[in-house]
Coordinates of C-alpha atoms and ligand atoms in Angstrom, one line a residue:
Chain A
M1 CA 105.3 104.3 87.3
T2 CA 103.9 103.5 90.7
L3 CA 100.2 103.3 90.9
S4 CA 98.5 105.5 93.4
S5 CA 94.8 105.7 92.3
V6 CA 92.5 103.1 90.8
V7 CA 89.0 104.0 89.7
I8 CA 86.5 101.2 89.1
V9 CA 83.3 101.9 87.2
G10 CA 80.5 99.5 88.0
A11 CA 80.1 98.2 91.6
G12 CA 78.8 94.8 90.7
Q13 CA 80.4 91.4 91.0
A14 CA 83.5 92.2 89.1
G15 CA 84.0 95.8 90.2
F16 CA 83.6 95.0 93.8
Q17 CA 86.1 92.0 93.6
V18 CA 88.8 94.2 92.0
A19 CA 88.6 96.6 95.0
A20 CA 88.6 93.7 97.6
S21 CA 91.4 91.9 95.9
L22 CA 93.6 95.0 95.5
R23 CA 93.3 95.6 99.3
Q24 CA 93.8 92.0 100.1
G25 CA 96.9 92.1 98.0
G26 CA 98.3 95.0 99.9
F27 CA 97.5 98.0 97.6
A28 CA 97.7 101.1 99.6
G29 CA 96.6 103.7 97.1
R30 CA 93.2 105.3 96.6
I31 CA 90.4 103.0 95.4
S32 CA 87.2 104.6 94.1
L33 CA 84.3 102.3 93.3
V34 CA 81.6 104.0 91.3
G35 CA 78.2 102.4 91.0
D36 CA 74.9 103.7 89.8
E37 CA 72.7 101.3 91.8
P38 CA 71.6 102.2 95.4
G39 CA 72.9 100.5 98.5
L40 CA 76.0 98.2 99.0
P41 CA 77.3 96.0 96.2
Y42 CA 75.5 92.7 96.1
Q43 CA 75.4 89.4 94.3
R44 CA 72.8 88.7 91.6
P45 CA 72.4 84.9 91.4
P46 CA 69.9 84.5 94.2
L47 CA 67.6 87.2 92.7
S48 CA 66.0 84.6 90.3
K49 CA 66.0 81.8 92.8
A50 CA 66.7 81.6 96.6
Y51 CA 65.8 85.3 97.2
L52 CA 62.4 85.1 95.5
L53 CA 61.7 82.0 97.6
G54 CA 62.6 83.9 100.8
K55 CA 65.5 81.5 101.5
I56 CA 68.0 84.4 101.7
K57 CA 67.5 87.9 103.0
A58 CA 68.6 91.1 101.4
E59 CA 71.3 91.8 104.0
N60 CA 72.9 88.5 103.0
L61 CA 73.0 89.4 99.4
V62 CA 75.6 92.1 100.0
F63 CA 79.2 91.1 99.5
R64 CA 80.4 92.9 102.6
P65 CA 78.7 95.1 105.3
A66 CA 79.2 98.9 105.2
A67 CA 81.9 98.8 107.8
F68 CA 84.1 96.9 105.4
F69 CA 84.3 99.8 103.0
D70 CA 85.3 102.2 105.7
Q71 CA 87.9 99.8 107.2
Q72 CA 89.4 99.0 103.9
Q73 CA 89.2 102.6 102.7
I74 CA 87.3 101.7 99.5
E75 CA 85.5 104.8 98.5
L76 CA 82.0 103.7 97.3
I77 CA 80.5 106.4 95.2
H78 CA 76.9 106.2 94.2
D79 CA 76.9 108.0 90.9
K80 CA 77.0 107.3 87.2
A81 CA 80.2 107.6 85.2
V82 CA 79.3 109.6 82.0
I83 CA 82.6 110.5 80.4
I84 CA 86.1 109.0 80.3
D85 CA 88.6 111.7 79.6
R86 CA 91.4 109.5 78.4
Q87 CA 93.8 112.4 77.7
N88 CA 93.7 113.7 81.3
Q89 CA 93.1 110.3 82.8
R90 CA 89.9 111.2 84.6
V91 CA 86.3 110.0 84.8
V92 CA 83.5 112.5 84.9
L93 CA 80.4 111.5 86.9
E94 CA 76.8 112.6 86.4
S95 CA 77.1 114.9 89.5
E96 CA 79.9 116.6 87.5
K97 CA 82.5 115.4 90.0
A98 CA 85.6 114.1 88.3
L99 CA 87.9 111.3 89.5
E100 CA 91.5 111.1 88.4
Y101 CA 93.0 107.7 87.8
D102 CA 96.3 106.0 87.2
H103 CA 94.4 103.0 86.2
L104 CA 90.7 102.6 85.3
V105 CA 88.8 99.4 85.4
L106 CA 85.5 99.2 83.5
A107 CA 83.1 96.6 85.0
T108 CA 79.8 98.0 83.7
G109 CA 78.1 94.7 83.2
A110 CA 75.2 94.2 80.9
H111 CA 71.5 95.1 80.7
N112 CA 68.6 92.9 79.8
R113 CA 67.7 92.7 76.1
P114 CA 64.3 94.4 75.9
L115 CA 61.3 92.5 74.4
S116 CA 60.6 95.3 71.9
I117 CA 57.1 94.2 71.3
P118 CA 53.8 96.0 72.0
G119 CA 52.8 95.7 75.7
E120 CA 56.3 95.3 77.0
H121 CA 55.8 98.1 79.5
L122 CA 52.5 96.9 81.0
E123 CA 52.3 96.5 84.7
G124 CA 53.2 92.9 85.6
V125 CA 56.0 92.4 83.0
F126 CA 59.4 91.9 84.5
G127 CA 63.0 91.3 83.6
I128 CA 65.3 90.3 86.4
K129 CA 68.6 92.1 86.7
T130 CA 68.7 94.2 89.9
L131 CA 67.7 93.9 93.5
A132 CA 65.0 96.5 92.7
D133 CA 63.6 94.2 90.0
A134 CA 63.6 91.2 92.4
D135 CA 61.9 93.3 95.2
A136 CA 59.2 94.4 92.8
L137 CA 58.7 90.8 91.5
A138 CA 58.8 88.8 94.7
P139 CA 55.4 89.7 96.1
R140 CA 53.7 89.3 92.7
A141 CA 55.4 85.9 92.1
K142 CA 54.0 84.6 95.4
D143 CA 50.4 85.4 94.4
A144 CA 50.5 84.9 90.7
K145 CA 48.1 82.3 89.1
N146 CA 49.1 82.3 85.5
V147 CA 52.7 82.9 84.8
V148 CA 54.2 83.2 81.3
V149 CA 58.0 83.1 81.0
I150 CA 59.5 84.4 77.7
G151 CA 62.8 82.7 76.9
C152 CA 64.1 79.4 78.2
G153 CA 67.6 80.4 79.2
F154 CA 69.0 80.1 82.7
I155 CA 67.2 83.0 84.3
G156 CA 63.8 82.3 82.7
L157 CA 64.0 78.6 83.8
E158 CA 65.2 79.5 87.3
F159 CA 62.2 81.7 87.6
A160 CA 59.8 79.1 86.1
A161 CA 61.0 76.6 88.7
V162 CA 60.3 79.2 91.5
A163 CA 56.9 80.1 90.1
A164 CA 55.9 76.4 89.8
A165 CA 57.1 75.7 93.4
Q166 CA 54.9 78.6 94.5
G167 CA 51.8 77.1 93.0
A168 CA 51.4 79.1 89.8
S169 CA 50.5 77.6 86.4
V170 CA 53.6 78.2 84.4
Q171 CA 54.1 78.3 80.6
V172 CA 57.4 79.0 78.9
I173 CA 57.6 80.4 75.3
D174 CA 60.9 80.2 73.3
R175 CA 61.9 80.8 69.7
G176 CA 64.2 77.8 69.8
G177 CA 63.6 74.2 70.3
R178 CA 65.2 73.3 73.6
L179 CA 66.1 74.5 77.1
M180 CA 69.3 76.5 77.6
A181 CA 70.2 75.8 74.0
R182 CA 72.9 78.4 73.8
A183 CA 74.9 76.8 76.6
I184 CA 74.3 73.0 77.0
S185 CA 74.0 69.8 75.1
P186 CA 70.7 68.4 73.9
Q187 CA 70.9 65.5 76.4
M188 CA 71.1 67.9 79.3
S189 CA 68.3 70.0 77.9
D190 CA 66.2 66.9 77.7
L191 CA 66.8 66.1 81.4
F192 CA 65.7 69.6 82.4
L193 CA 62.7 69.5 80.1
K194 CA 61.4 66.4 81.8
A195 CA 62.1 67.8 85.2
H196 CA 60.3 71.1 84.5
E197 CA 57.3 69.2 83.0
S198 CA 57.2 67.1 86.2
W199 CA 56.9 70.3 88.2
G200 CA 53.9 71.3 85.9
V201 CA 55.7 73.7 83.6
K202 CA 54.4 73.7 80.0
F203 CA 56.6 74.6 77.0
H204 CA 55.9 76.3 73.7
F205 CA 58.9 75.9 71.4
S206 CA 59.7 77.5 68.1
Q207 CA 57.3 80.3 68.9
A208 CA 57.7 84.0 68.8
V209 CA 55.7 86.4 70.9
D210 CA 53.7 89.0 69.0
Q211 CA 52.4 91.1 71.9
I212 CA 51.6 91.3 75.5
I213 CA 48.0 92.1 76.1
G214 CA 46.8 94.4 78.8
E215 CA 43.6 95.7 80.4
N216 CA 43.7 98.9 82.4
G217 CA 47.5 99.0 82.1
K218 CA 47.9 95.5 83.6
V219 CA 49.0 92.4 81.8
V220 CA 46.3 89.8 81.1
G221 CA 47.8 87.6 78.4
V222 CA 50.6 86.9 75.9
E223 CA 49.8 86.5 72.3
K224 CA 52.0 84.1 70.3
A225 CA 52.8 84.4 66.6
D226 CA 50.4 81.6 65.8
G227 CA 47.6 83.7 67.3
E228 CA 47.1 81.7 70.5
V229 CA 46.7 83.9 73.6
L230 CA 48.1 82.5 76.9
P231 CA 46.4 84.0 79.9
A232 CA 48.9 85.7 82.3
D233 CA 48.8 87.8 85.4
L234 CA 52.6 87.8 85.5
V235 CA 55.1 87.8 82.6
V236 CA 58.9 87.4 83.2
Y237 CA 61.3 87.6 80.3
G238 CA 64.9 86.5 80.0
I239 CA 66.0 86.8 76.4
G240 CA 69.7 87.6 76.8
V241 CA 71.7 90.7 77.7
I242 CA 73.5 93.5 76.0
P243 CA 76.8 94.7 77.3
N244 CA 76.9 98.2 78.7
I245 CA 79.4 99.8 76.3
T246 CA 78.2 103.4 75.9
L247 CA 80.9 104.9 78.1
A248 CA 83.7 102.9 76.4
T249 CA 82.3 103.6 72.9
E250 CA 82.2 107.3 73.4
A251 CA 85.7 107.2 74.8
G252 CA 86.9 105.6 71.5
L253 CA 87.8 102.3 73.1
E254 CA 87.8 99.3 70.8
I255 CA 84.5 97.4 70.8
E256 CA 83.7 93.9 69.6
N257 CA 80.7 92.2 71.2
G258 CA 81.5 94.2 74.3
I259 CA 84.7 96.0 75.3
K260 CA 87.6 94.4 73.4
V261 CA 90.5 93.4 75.6
D262 CA 93.7 91.5 75.2
A263 CA 95.0 88.4 77.0
D264 CA 95.9 90.7 80.0
L265 CA 92.3 92.1 80.0
L266 CA 93.7 95.5 78.8
T267 CA 91.7 97.6 76.4
N268 CA 93.5 99.4 73.5
D269 CA 94.3 102.1 76.2
P270 CA 97.1 100.7 78.5
H271 CA 95.5 102.7 81.4
I272 CA 92.2 101.0 81.1
S273 CA 91.1 97.4 81.7
A274 CA 87.7 95.9 81.2
I275 CA 86.3 92.8 83.0
G276 CA 83.1 90.8 83.7
D277 CA 80.0 90.7 81.6
V278 CA 81.1 93.7 79.5
A279 CA 84.5 92.3 78.5
C280 CA 85.3 90.4 75.3
F281 CA 88.6 88.6 75.7
P282 CA 90.7 86.1 73.8
C283 CA 89.7 82.8 75.5
V284 CA 92.2 79.9 75.5
H285 CA 89.3 77.6 76.2
N286 CA 87.5 78.8 73.1
H287 CA 90.4 78.3 70.6
G288 CA 91.7 81.8 71.4
E289 CA 88.6 83.4 69.9
H290 CA 87.4 86.6 71.5
T291 CA 84.6 85.6 73.9
R292 CA 82.3 87.3 76.3
I293 CA 81.2 85.3 79.3
E294 CA 78.3 86.2 81.6
S295 CA 79.0 84.4 84.9
V296 CA 80.0 85.0 88.4
P297 CA 83.2 82.9 88.3
N298 CA 84.3 84.8 85.1
A299 CA 83.8 88.1 86.8
M300 CA 85.7 86.9 89.9
D301 CA 88.6 85.4 88.1
Q302 CA 89.0 88.4 85.8
A303 CA 88.9 90.8 88.8
R304 CA 91.6 88.8 90.5
A305 CA 93.7 88.7 87.4
V306 CA 93.5 92.5 86.9
S307 CA 94.2 93.1 90.6
A308 CA 97.3 90.8 90.4
R309 CA 98.5 92.7 87.3
L310 CA 98.1 96.1 89.0
L311 CA 100.1 94.7 92.0
G312 CA 102.9 93.8 89.6
K313 CA 102.1 90.1 89.1
A314 CA 100.9 90.1 85.5
A315 CA 99.9 86.8 83.9
P316 CA 97.7 86.2 80.9
F317 CA 94.1 85.3 81.8
V318 CA 93.6 81.6 81.3
A319 CA 91.1 80.6 84.0
T320 CA 88.8 77.7 83.1
P321 CA 85.2 79.0 82.7
W322 CA 82.5 77.5 84.8
F323 CA 78.9 78.2 85.8
W324 CA 76.1 76.9 87.8
T325 CA 72.3 77.2 87.9
D326 CA 69.8 75.9 90.5
Q327 CA 66.4 74.9 89.3
G328 CA 64.0 73.2 91.7
N329 CA 66.0 70.3 93.2
L330 CA 68.5 70.3 90.3
K331 CA 71.9 71.8 90.4
L332 CA 73.5 72.1 87.0
Q333 CA 77.3 72.8 86.9
I334 CA 79.1 73.4 83.7
V335 CA 82.9 73.7 83.3
G336 CA 84.7 74.5 80.0
L337 CA 83.0 75.7 76.9
S338 CA 81.3 73.2 74.7
T339 CA 81.2 75.5 71.6
G340 CA 81.8 73.3 68.5
Y341 CA 81.9 70.0 70.4
D342 CA 81.4 67.0 68.1
S343 CA 80.9 64.0 70.4
A344 CA 79.6 63.3 73.8
V345 CA 79.8 60.6 76.5
T346 CA 77.2 60.5 79.2
L347 CA 77.7 59.2 82.8
G348 CA 75.0 58.4 85.4
S349 CA 71.3 58.2 84.5
M350 CA 68.7 60.8 83.4
E351 CA 66.0 58.9 85.4
S352 CA 67.8 59.6 88.7
N353 CA 68.6 63.2 87.7
Q354 CA 72.2 62.4 88.5
F355 CA 73.7 62.8 85.0
S356 CA 76.8 64.2 83.4
V357 CA 77.6 64.9 79.8
L358 CA 81.3 65.0 78.7
C359 CA 81.7 67.1 75.5
F360 CA 84.6 66.4 73.2
R361 CA 85.9 68.3 70.3
R362 CA 88.2 66.3 68.0
D363 CA 88.5 63.7 70.7
H364 CA 89.6 66.1 73.4
L365 CA 87.5 67.0 76.4
V366 CA 86.2 70.6 76.2
A367 CA 83.4 70.7 78.7
V368 CA 81.6 68.7 81.5
E369 CA 78.0 69.4 82.3
S370 CA 76.8 67.7 85.5
C371 CA 73.4 67.6 87.1
N372 CA 73.5 66.7 90.8
R373 CA 76.9 65.2 90.3
S374 CA 79.2 67.8 91.8
G375 CA 82.0 65.3 92.0
D376 CA 82.1 65.1 88.3
H377 CA 82.1 68.9 88.0
L378 CA 85.1 69.3 90.3
A379 CA 87.0 66.4 88.6
G380 CA 86.1 68.0 85.2
K381 CA 87.4 71.4 86.4
K382 CA 90.7 69.8 87.4
I383 CA 91.1 67.9 84.2
L384 CA 90.3 70.9 82.0
S385 CA 92.7 73.2 84.0
R386 CA 95.8 71.2 83.1
P387 CA 97.1 68.3 81.0
P388 CA 96.8 65.4 80.2
E389 CA 93.7 65.6 78.2
L390 CA 90.9 63.0 78.4
T391 CA 89.9 61.4 75.1
A392 CA 86.4 60.3 74.1
A393 CA 87.7 56.7 73.6
E394 CA 88.8 56.5 77.2
A395 CA 85.6 58.0 78.6
S396 CA 83.5 55.5 76.5
A397 CA 84.8 52.5 78.4
S398 CA 82.1 50.8 80.4
D399 CA 82.2 51.7 84.1
F400 CA 84.3 54.8 83.3
D401 CA 84.5 57.0 86.4
L402 CA 85.6 60.6 85.8
K403 CA 86.8 61.1 89.4
A404 CA 88.9 58.0 89.4
W405 CA 90.4 59.0 86.1
E406 CA 91.3 62.4 87.4
M407 CA 92.9 60.9 90.5
A408 CA 94.9 58.4 88.4
H409 CA 96.2 61.1 86.1
R410 CA 97.4 63.7 88.6
L411 CA 100.9 64.9 87.8
Chain B
M1 CA 78.0 87.0 119.2
P2 CA 79.8 83.7 118.9
T3 CA 83.5 83.9 118.1
I4 CA 85.0 81.4 115.6
T5 CA 88.6 80.9 115.0
L6 CA 89.9 80.1 111.5
I7 CA 93.4 78.9 111.1
E8 CA 95.1 79.4 107.7
H9 CA 97.2 76.7 106.2
N10 CA 100.4 78.7 107.3
G11 CA 99.1 78.8 110.9
T12 CA 97.9 82.3 110.9
Q13 CA 94.9 82.5 113.2
H14 CA 91.8 84.7 112.7
S15 CA 89.2 85.1 115.4
V16 CA 86.0 86.3 113.7
M17 CA 82.8 87.4 115.3
G18 CA 79.8 85.8 113.7
E19 CA 76.1 86.5 114.0
V20 CA 73.7 83.7 114.8
G21 CA 72.0 82.7 111.6
Q22 CA 74.8 83.9 109.4
S23 CA 77.0 81.4 107.7
V24 CA 80.6 80.8 108.8
M25 CA 81.7 81.8 105.3
Q26 CA 79.9 85.1 105.5
A27 CA 81.5 85.9 108.9
A28 CA 84.9 84.9 107.5
M29 CA 84.5 87.0 104.3
N30 CA 83.4 90.1 106.3
A31 CA 86.6 89.7 108.4
M32 CA 88.7 89.3 105.1
V33 CA 90.1 86.0 106.2
P34 CA 92.4 85.0 103.3
G35 CA 91.8 81.4 102.3
I36 CA 88.1 81.6 102.0
Q37 CA 87.3 82.6 98.4
A38 CA 83.6 81.7 98.3
D39 CA 83.4 82.3 94.5
C40 CA 79.7 81.2 94.3
G41 CA 78.6 83.4 97.1
G42 CA 77.2 80.5 99.2
A43 CA 75.3 78.6 96.5
C44 CA 77.1 75.3 97.4
S45 CA 78.6 75.3 93.9
C46 CA 82.3 76.2 94.1
A47 CA 83.9 74.4 97.1
T48 CA 86.3 77.3 97.7
C49 CA 84.9 77.9 101.2
H50 CA 86.2 74.5 102.4
A51 CA 87.4 74.1 106.0
F52 CA 88.1 71.3 108.5
V53 CA 86.2 71.3 111.7
E54 CA 88.5 70.6 114.7
D55 CA 87.8 67.3 116.3
A56 CA 86.4 68.8 119.5
W57 CA 83.7 70.6 117.5
T58 CA 82.5 67.9 115.1
G59 CA 79.7 67.0 117.5
V60 CA 78.4 70.5 117.5
V61 CA 78.0 71.1 113.8
P62 CA 74.8 69.7 112.2
A63 CA 75.3 67.0 109.6
A64 CA 75.9 68.0 106.0
E65 CA 73.0 67.7 103.5
D66 CA 73.3 65.8 100.2
A67 CA 74.2 68.8 98.0
E68 CA 77.1 69.6 100.3
L69 CA 78.3 66.0 100.6
D70 CA 78.2 65.8 96.8
M71 CA 80.5 68.8 96.5
L72 CA 82.8 67.6 99.3
E73 CA 83.1 64.2 97.7
F74 CA 85.7 65.6 95.3
A75 CA 86.9 68.7 97.1
N76 CA 90.7 69.2 97.4
E77 CA 92.2 67.5 100.4
R78 CA 88.9 66.0 101.6
Q79 CA 88.9 64.8 105.2
E80 CA 86.4 63.2 107.6
T81 CA 85.9 66.6 109.2
S82 CA 85.6 68.6 105.9
R83 CA 82.7 71.1 105.6
L84 CA 81.7 73.9 103.2
T85 CA 81.6 76.9 105.4
C86 CA 78.8 78.5 103.4
Q87 CA 76.5 75.7 104.5
L88 CA 77.5 76.0 108.2
T89 CA 75.0 78.3 109.9
I90 CA 76.4 79.9 113.1
Q91 CA 74.6 79.0 116.3
E92 CA 75.1 80.1 119.9
N93 CA 76.8 76.8 120.8
M94 CA 79.6 77.4 118.2
D95 CA 81.2 80.1 120.3
G96 CA 84.9 79.2 120.4
M97 CA 84.7 76.8 117.5
V98 CA 88.0 76.2 115.6
L99 CA 88.3 75.5 111.9
R100 CA 91.4 74.9 109.8
L101 CA 91.7 75.9 106.1
P102 CA 93.1 73.6 103.4
E103 CA 96.4 74.2 101.7
S104 CA 94.7 74.6 98.3
Q105 CA 92.9 77.7 99.5
Y106 CA 96.2 79.2 100.9
Ligands
FAD1 C1 69.0 87.1 88.0 C2 70.4 86.7 87.7 C3 70.8 85.4 88.1 C4 72.1 85.0 87.8 N1 72.5 83.7 88.2 C5 73.8 83.3 88.0 C6 74.2 82.0 88.5 O1 73.5 81.2 89.0 N2 75.5 81.7 88.2 C7 76.4 82.6 87.6 O2 77.6 82.2 87.5 N3 76.0 83.8 87.2 C8 74.7 84.2 87.4 N4 74.3 85.4 86.9 C9 75.3 86.3 86.2 C10 76.2 87.1 87.1 O3 75.4 87.7 88.1 C11 76.9 88.1 86.2 O4 77.7 87.4 85.3 C12 77.8 89.0 87.1 O5 77.0 89.8 88.0 C13 78.7 89.9 86.2 O6 79.4 90.8 87.0 P1 79.7 92.3 86.4 O7 80.4 93.0 87.5 O8 80.4 92.1 85.1 O9 78.3 93.0 86.1 P2 77.2 93.4 87.2 O10 77.3 92.5 88.4 O11 76.0 93.5 86.4 O12 77.6 94.9 87.6 C14 77.7 96.0 86.8 C15 77.4 97.2 87.6 O13 77.8 98.4 86.9 C16 76.8 99.4 87.0 N5 77.1 100.4 85.9 C17 77.0 100.2 84.6 N6 77.3 101.4 84.0 C18 77.7 102.2 84.9 C19 78.2 103.6 84.9 N7 78.3 104.2 83.7 N8 78.4 104.2 86.0 C20 78.3 103.6 87.2 N9 77.8 102.3 87.3 C21 77.6 101.6 86.2 C22 75.6 98.6 86.8 O14 74.4 99.3 87.3 C23 75.9 97.4 87.7 O15 75.5 97.6 89.1 C24 73.0 85.9 87.2 C25 72.6 87.1 86.8 C26 71.3 87.6 87.0 C27 70.9 88.9 86.6
FES2 S1 80.8 79.6 98.8 FE1 80.8 78.3 97.0 S2 80.5 76.3 97.9 FE2 80.5 77.6 99.6

């Protein structure tokens, strides 16, 4: 069957990229991109960093200007998809308009996990997901005196670095015992802990938050489980996200920690794909286990893979996962997935903040974390994207140089 | 508005109009130039916006900062004139500038 209409639900990183890649690949059919956020599709990473610092303006967050959508005949529909009628291959929108599809791509992303504690809705308590969140937060962040960050994952720490740079006193509370624990090695956590402390950020580990305390509807403090109250005029939380699966669940699509897809990123309905933060796919870099990855590169690579398939060039999705985060003067880049790694070799020095951790599982390289060592990141990406594999024994040699090794082992 | 020419690895030329203050990457993306992927959206983290500045223009572009040099150090097909276009801010004096795109982004 030739494909004449593609409907994409979710006009974020992944959804936008499917539309752009389809046109770039020569698709001439109808493309409808449905998004429930106002304005043009935009990128989120700067929202917790450069945008709050005023280093990048709103008009530069958008992926493309309005004219692009006209020129490329990508129909951008500001609406919410509420029903997938699989039988008749149509999507019903909140406005009751219906869109017929030959193929449907679900790119609905994820929403912030709520704090679910008393005081979570007080004025001055923020999560960061959308441009609207960042616009509401930016002026308050500039003037805040006492900032409490709940959760020391990427977004919480990016914001902590911004708030410290803007002169606030910053305290971070986390249930766990180290920074970005879900994603990086203890060695790299340690480097970031020292850096944040040098910027004046204070940490409270292994602590739950009992409630957020307000006066006249405004936040004034955060009470920890041990009873201590930290004064706060601004609270930002980042405690993970929950995939937006309602639409897919109601349509009877298979769900497993997100929308479950196969190696081609297809759901259990052959006319429906799912990509980006919402999709849980069998990941060859995670021993084939179904994995959900929340990152820009994952959204982009999956969008390109689906677009290629729709254009008749199907190939299983095998892109090497990678990620970056910018905190203060530190750029951390991670390539591969370190889940279940059992040994590590470090390169560079923590003192200079130029430091890489090579993670091995059963003596094979599975991930490279690099702080201010982008060369290692790019070399790691190449090594992890093809054979031969680097072993821990080789990397442990004194004077080992990852970039030199990669160059010497090109096929 | 300065016009910048980007030449794909296969020789296809694209003249793109850029606004002063915008990055060369943004101007190229808006014009849908194939060969600039810009996966990280300009965060100097992906090196998929790599281009070579034509010799005549190397004096016009400001020097790269450390973060960009770090990334370029191991970019595919690194040359003396390599730059990450997301870090190149368009200025009036760049009108007519020519950049070539690497084979790996073709
Ligand atoms: C503050 C912040 C900083 C980040 N920093 C980084 C970083 O430094 N590096 C990195 O790699 N990643 C970063 N990320 C993660 C990255 O932005 C996401 O992984 C990426 O945006 C995922 O793309 P997506 O298209 O799957 O989801 P999204 O970009 O979230 O887009 C989903 C869209 O679908 C819409 N939608 C949902 N349901 C419906 C419906 N029923 N109808 C219509 N529209 C709907 C949503 O409103 C949303 O606009 C960051 C994220 C945030 C929030
Ligand atoms: S866009 Fe990623 S480095 Fe330039």
